[in-house]
C-alpha cells in the first residue's frame, strides 16, 4: 500500500454525543423537552411551586413571594425576611385553601383573599398528610415535628395532638420531607426514613431507614412509585425498601446540582455541566431509562400543566417539539495530521442546520437535508445538528486522510 494512499472512515455521529433538547432511542434522535415560551419574572428565584386550587405558580426570590397564572405576569404577594417557604393545600371547612409557611408566618390563600397569620411553632420544609402538617423544626433541623389534627394552627403537644421525634440522627440533619405513598419520607443528608403517619401520634413510627451517599439539598422528588434523589455520587432511586444507583454515563460531567422536579414520568435536575462550562438541566425519562440535557441555567423549577424552569429573570416553559441540538463527540483526533471532512449525511424529514468545528474554525451550513458535501480540512472535527420537531434517523460523517 502506498504511503500516500487515501484512507477513509465513516462515523456514526449519534453514538457518544451530547443531546440538548433531544434524546437518543434505538440509535435515532428524537425531539424532547426543550426551551419553549418565556415570560419575565423576578431574578434569583430560589423556590417555585404550583397550587392546584388557585391554578397559580408561586415563586420566591431573596425576600419576596410572587404569584402568577401560567403565562401571566408575576405579582408580589408578600415580603418576608425568612427561610424559604413551603406551600400546602387542604380544606378549611368547605373551602379549598393554600398556605405558604415562612418559619413563623403563614400566608393564607382563600378565594381571592390573601391573609397573614402567625404560626405558633417555627417550622420549615413541610408537607400535609392525613390532616396534619409534618415539618422540620425551625430551630433544630434534626427534629421532625407535626401539628395536631386541626392543622397548621394546632401546635398543642398532647397524646393525640402536636408532637415531634428524632429519627436516626447519625444520618445527618433533615433536608426535605416528601409524601410517598402512605408515608412521610424523611430525607436526610445521608439517608432516608419512612414514617407511618396514620392514626394518633402514638402510632407514628419509622418503618424503614436506609443510608445513602450525601444527598443534595432540594434534589429529592417522587416520580411514579419511587423517590429519585441526587447525591454526590449521582442519581439514585428508593422504592420503599432499598436504594439503587441510576447509571447515567451522560451525567459523568454533571455537578453542582441545585434543584429537582418531577413532571409525569420525567425527572428534571438543575446543575452544571463541566464540559459545557455552564448550568443546564439533566432530564431523565424514568420509564425508558433515557437521559438528555436542556440548555437552561435553572435555579428553581415547578410543575403545572407544563414543566417550568426559572433562569435569570425568565420563567421558561419546557416544551417538546422546540429547537434542539445534538453535539457529536470529537472525531479524527487519532493523530495530529490534517484530515478532510468530506461529507455529512442527515436523514431527517425537515431541513436542519449543521455546524462543523475544527481546532480553529467554525463553519455553519443552513437548510440541509440529506448529504452535505463539506470538504473541510482540520486535525479533528465536532459536528452539531440543530433541528425542530422531526426525528433524525441517521447522522453520519465521512473522513479522509493519508
PDB file of C-alpha atoms in Angstrom, residues 98-227:
ATOM      1  CA  UNK A  98     -53.476  27.023  50.424  1.00  0.00           C
ATOM      2  CA  UNK A  99     -50.840  28.352  52.779  1.00  0.00           C
ATOM      3  CA  UNK A 100     -47.280  29.446  52.219  1.00  0.00           C
ATOM      4  CA  UNK A 101     -45.433  28.992  55.519  1.00  0.00           C
ATOM      5  CA  UNK A 102     -42.341  31.018  56.352  1.00  0.00           C
ATOM      6  CA  UNK A 103     -40.791  29.952  59.610  1.00  0.00           C
ATOM      7  CA  UNK A 104     -43.304  31.658  61.971  1.00  0.00           C
ATOM      8  CA  UNK A 105     -45.575  33.384  59.430  1.00  0.00           C
ATOM      9  CA  UNK A 106     -48.205  31.832  57.159  1.00  0.00           C
ATOM     10  CA  UNK A 107     -49.739  33.425  54.080  1.00  0.00           C
ATOM     11  CA  UNK A 108     -53.283  32.108  53.623  1.00  0.00           C
ATOM     12  CA  UNK A 109     -54.777  31.999  50.120  1.00  0.00           C
ATOM     13  CA  UNK A 110     -58.565  31.600  50.214  1.00  0.00           C
ATOM     14  CA  UNK A 111     -60.821  32.581  47.317  1.00  0.00           C
ATOM     15  CA  UNK A 112     -59.345  35.879  46.125  1.00  0.00           C
ATOM     16  CA  UNK A 113     -58.138  36.899  49.577  1.00  0.00           C
ATOM     17  CA  UNK A 114     -54.569  36.825  50.901  1.00  0.00           C
ATOM     18  CA  UNK A 115     -54.199  36.916  54.700  1.00  0.00           C
ATOM     19  CA  UNK A 116     -51.216  36.793  57.044  1.00  0.00           C
ATOM     20  CA  UNK A 117     -51.272  34.591  60.126  1.00  0.00           C
ATOM     21  CA  UNK A 118     -48.748  33.800  62.809  1.00  0.00           C
ATOM     22  CA  UNK A 119     -47.534  30.224  63.182  1.00  0.00           C
ATOM     23  CA  UNK A 120     -47.019  29.363  66.863  1.00  0.00           C
ATOM     24  CA  UNK A 121     -44.252  26.876  66.097  1.00  0.00           C
ATOM     25  CA  UNK A 122     -41.158  27.613  63.979  1.00  0.00           C
ATOM     26  CA  UNK A 123     -41.120  25.165  61.059  1.00  0.00           C
ATOM     27  CA  UNK A 124     -39.734  24.761  57.538  1.00  0.00           C
ATOM     28  CA  UNK A 125     -39.715  22.265  54.669  1.00  0.00           C
ATOM     29  CA  UNK A 126     -43.110  20.726  55.423  1.00  0.00           C
ATOM     30  CA  UNK A 127     -45.847  18.634  53.796  1.00  0.00           C
ATOM     31  CA  UNK A 128     -49.538  17.989  54.506  1.00  0.00           C
ATOM     32  CA  UNK A 129     -50.750  14.441  55.186  1.00  0.00           C
ATOM     33  CA  UNK A 130     -53.786  12.929  56.947  1.00  0.00           C
ATOM     34  CA  UNK A 131     -54.976  16.302  58.266  1.00  0.00           C
ATOM     35  CA  UNK A 132     -51.639  17.254  59.807  1.00  0.00           C
ATOM     36  CA  UNK A 133     -48.635  19.327  58.830  1.00  0.00           C
ATOM     37  CA  UNK A 134     -45.336  17.458  59.067  1.00  0.00           C
ATOM     38  CA  UNK A 135     -42.288  19.720  59.031  1.00  0.00           C
ATOM     39  CA  UNK A 136     -38.685  20.236  60.028  1.00  0.00           C
ATOM     40  CA  UNK A 137     -38.266  22.058  63.313  1.00  0.00           C
ATOM     41  CA  UNK A 138     -37.191  25.632  62.547  1.00  0.00           C
ATOM     42  CA  UNK A 139     -34.597  25.685  65.311  1.00  0.00           C
ATOM     43  CA  UNK A 140     -33.375  22.067  65.192  1.00  0.00           C
ATOM     44  CA  UNK A 141     -33.037  20.509  61.731  1.00  0.00           C
ATOM     45  CA  UNK A 142     -32.561  17.018  63.215  1.00  0.00           C
ATOM     46  CA  UNK A 143     -36.080  17.174  64.651  1.00  0.00           C
ATOM     47  CA  UNK A 144     -39.280  16.142  62.844  1.00  0.00           C
ATOM     48  CA  UNK A 145     -42.467  17.728  64.167  1.00  0.00           C
ATOM     49  CA  UNK A 146     -46.170  17.550  63.359  1.00  0.00           C
ATOM     50  CA  UNK A 147     -49.247  19.607  64.088  1.00  0.00           C
ATOM     51  CA  UNK A 148     -52.425  18.478  65.776  1.00  0.00           C
ATOM     52  CA  UNK A 149     -55.401  17.213  63.843  1.00  0.00           C
ATOM     53  CA  UNK A 150     -56.713  20.759  63.394  1.00  0.00           C
ATOM     54  CA  UNK A 151     -53.825  21.525  61.044  1.00  0.00           C
ATOM     55  CA  UNK A 152     -51.299  24.345  60.806  1.00  0.00           C
ATOM     56  CA  UNK A 153     -52.717  26.368  63.698  1.00  0.00           C
ATOM     57  CA  UNK A 154     -52.819  23.456  66.162  1.00  0.00           C
ATOM     58  CA  UNK A 155     -49.461  23.027  67.928  1.00  0.00           C
ATOM     59  CA  UNK A 156     -50.565  21.991  71.413  1.00  0.00           C
ATOM     60  CA  UNK A 157     -48.474  18.976  72.376  1.00  0.00           C
ATOM     61  CA  UNK A 158     -50.574  16.109  73.675  1.00  0.00           C
ATOM     62  CA  UNK A 159     -51.050  12.397  73.057  1.00  0.00           C
ATOM     63  CA  UNK A 160     -53.385  12.921  70.096  1.00  0.00           C
ATOM     64  CA  UNK A 161     -52.145  16.411  69.169  1.00  0.00           C
ATOM     65  CA  UNK A 162     -48.905  18.007  68.090  1.00  0.00           C
ATOM     66  CA  UNK A 163     -45.582  16.308  68.723  1.00  0.00           C
ATOM     67  CA  UNK A 164     -42.069  15.606  67.495  1.00  0.00           C
ATOM     68  CA  UNK A 165     -39.354  12.961  67.297  1.00  0.00           C
ATOM     69  CA  UNK A 166     -35.726  12.448  66.320  1.00  0.00           C
ATOM     70  CA  UNK A 167     -35.013   9.789  63.701  1.00  0.00           C
ATOM     71  CA  UNK A 168     -31.586   8.255  63.075  1.00  0.00           C
ATOM     72  CA  UNK A 169     -29.632  11.417  63.800  1.00  0.00           C
ATOM     73  CA  UNK A 170     -26.384   9.720  62.746  1.00  0.00           C
ATOM     74  CA  UNK A 171     -27.622  10.106  59.147  1.00  0.00           C
ATOM     75  CA  UNK A 172     -27.447  13.888  59.461  1.00  0.00           C
ATOM     76  CA  UNK A 173     -29.941  16.725  59.568  1.00  0.00           C
ATOM     77  CA  UNK A 174     -33.288  16.583  57.782  1.00  0.00           C
ATOM     78  CA  UNK A 175     -33.129  18.453  54.459  1.00  0.00           C
ATOM     79  CA  UNK A 176     -36.506  17.615  52.930  1.00  0.00           C
ATOM     80  CA  UNK A 177     -39.855  15.905  53.528  1.00  0.00           C
ATOM     81  CA  UNK A 178     -41.963  14.164  50.886  1.00  0.00           C
ATOM     82  CA  UNK A 179     -45.338  12.449  50.832  1.00  0.00           C
ATOM     83  CA  UNK A 180     -44.519   8.992  49.478  1.00  0.00           C
ATOM     84  CA  UNK A 181     -47.391   6.537  49.077  1.00  0.00           C
ATOM     85  CA  UNK A 182     -48.941   6.283  52.567  1.00  0.00           C
ATOM     86  CA  UNK A 183     -45.835   7.568  54.336  1.00  0.00           C
ATOM     87  CA  UNK A 184     -43.800  10.636  55.140  1.00  0.00           C
ATOM     88  CA  UNK A 185     -40.351  10.272  53.581  1.00  0.00           C
ATOM     89  CA  UNK A 186     -37.780  11.969  55.801  1.00  0.00           C
ATOM     90  CA  UNK A 187     -34.837  12.938  53.581  1.00  0.00           C
ATOM     91  CA  UNK A 188     -31.608  13.441  55.497  1.00  0.00           C
ATOM     92  CA  UNK A 189     -28.115  14.330  54.415  1.00  0.00           C
ATOM     93  CA  UNK A 190     -27.008  10.704  54.354  1.00  0.00           C
ATOM     94  CA  UNK A 191     -30.182   8.641  54.446  1.00  0.00           C
ATOM     95  CA  UNK A 192     -33.944   8.259  54.105  1.00  0.00           C
ATOM     96  CA  UNK A 193     -36.510   7.160  56.686  1.00  0.00           C
ATOM     97  CA  UNK A 194     -40.164   6.301  56.101  1.00  0.00           C
ATOM     98  CA  UNK A 195     -42.591   7.363  58.809  1.00  0.00           C
ATOM     99  CA  UNK A 196     -46.010   5.769  59.166  1.00  0.00           C
ATOM    100  CA  UNK A 197     -48.359   8.683  59.864  1.00  0.00           C
ATOM    101  CA  UNK A 198     -51.786   7.085  60.334  1.00  0.00           C
ATOM    102  CA  UNK A 199     -53.925   7.317  63.441  1.00  0.00           C
ATOM    103  CA  UNK A 200     -52.771   9.144  66.546  1.00  0.00           C
ATOM    104  CA  UNK A 201     -49.146  10.173  67.172  1.00  0.00           C
ATOM    105  CA  UNK A 202     -48.595   7.185  69.461  1.00  0.00           C
ATOM    106  CA  UNK A 203     -48.996   5.073  66.301  1.00  0.00           C
ATOM    107  CA  UNK A 204     -46.425   7.079  64.325  1.00  0.00           C
ATOM    108  CA  UNK A 205     -43.280   5.058  63.785  1.00  0.00           C
ATOM    109  CA  UNK A 206     -40.301   4.726  61.482  1.00  0.00           C
ATOM    110  CA  UNK A 207     -40.753   1.560  59.432  1.00  0.00           C
ATOM    111  CA  UNK A 208     -37.686   1.732  57.169  1.00  0.00           C
ATOM    112  CA  UNK A 209     -34.348   3.533  57.222  1.00  0.00           C
ATOM    113  CA  UNK A 210     -31.622   3.347  54.580  1.00  0.00           C
ATOM    114  CA  UNK A 211     -28.244   5.043  54.414  1.00  0.00           C
ATOM    115  CA  UNK A 212     -27.215   6.835  51.226  1.00  0.00           C
ATOM    116  CA  UNK A 213     -24.371   8.873  49.761  1.00  0.00           C
ATOM    117  CA  UNK A 214     -24.557  12.584  50.608  1.00  0.00           C
ATOM    118  CA  UNK A 215     -27.918  13.850  49.310  1.00  0.00           C
ATOM    119  CA  UNK A 216     -28.036  17.278  47.672  1.00  0.00           C
ATOM    120  CA  UNK A 217     -30.480  19.782  49.139  1.00  0.00           C
ATOM    121  CA  UNK A 218     -33.688  20.454  47.133  1.00  0.00           C
ATOM    122  CA  UNK A 219     -32.938  17.443  44.927  1.00  0.00           C
ATOM    123  CA  UNK A 220     -35.392  14.749  46.090  1.00  0.00           C
ATOM    124  CA  UNK A 221     -38.695  14.092  44.303  1.00  0.00           C
ATOM    125  CA  UNK A 222     -41.380  11.433  43.991  1.00  0.00           C
ATOM    126  CA  UNK A 223     -41.827  10.146  40.445  1.00  0.00           C
ATOM    127  CA  UNK A 224     -44.099   7.165  39.819  1.00  0.00           C
ATOM    128  CA  UNK A 225     -43.621   4.600  42.566  1.00  0.00           C
ATOM    129  CA  UNK A 226     -40.090   5.686  43.536  1.00  0.00           C
ATOM    130  CA  UNK A 227     -38.225   8.520  45.182  1.00  0.00           C
TER     131      UNK A 227
END
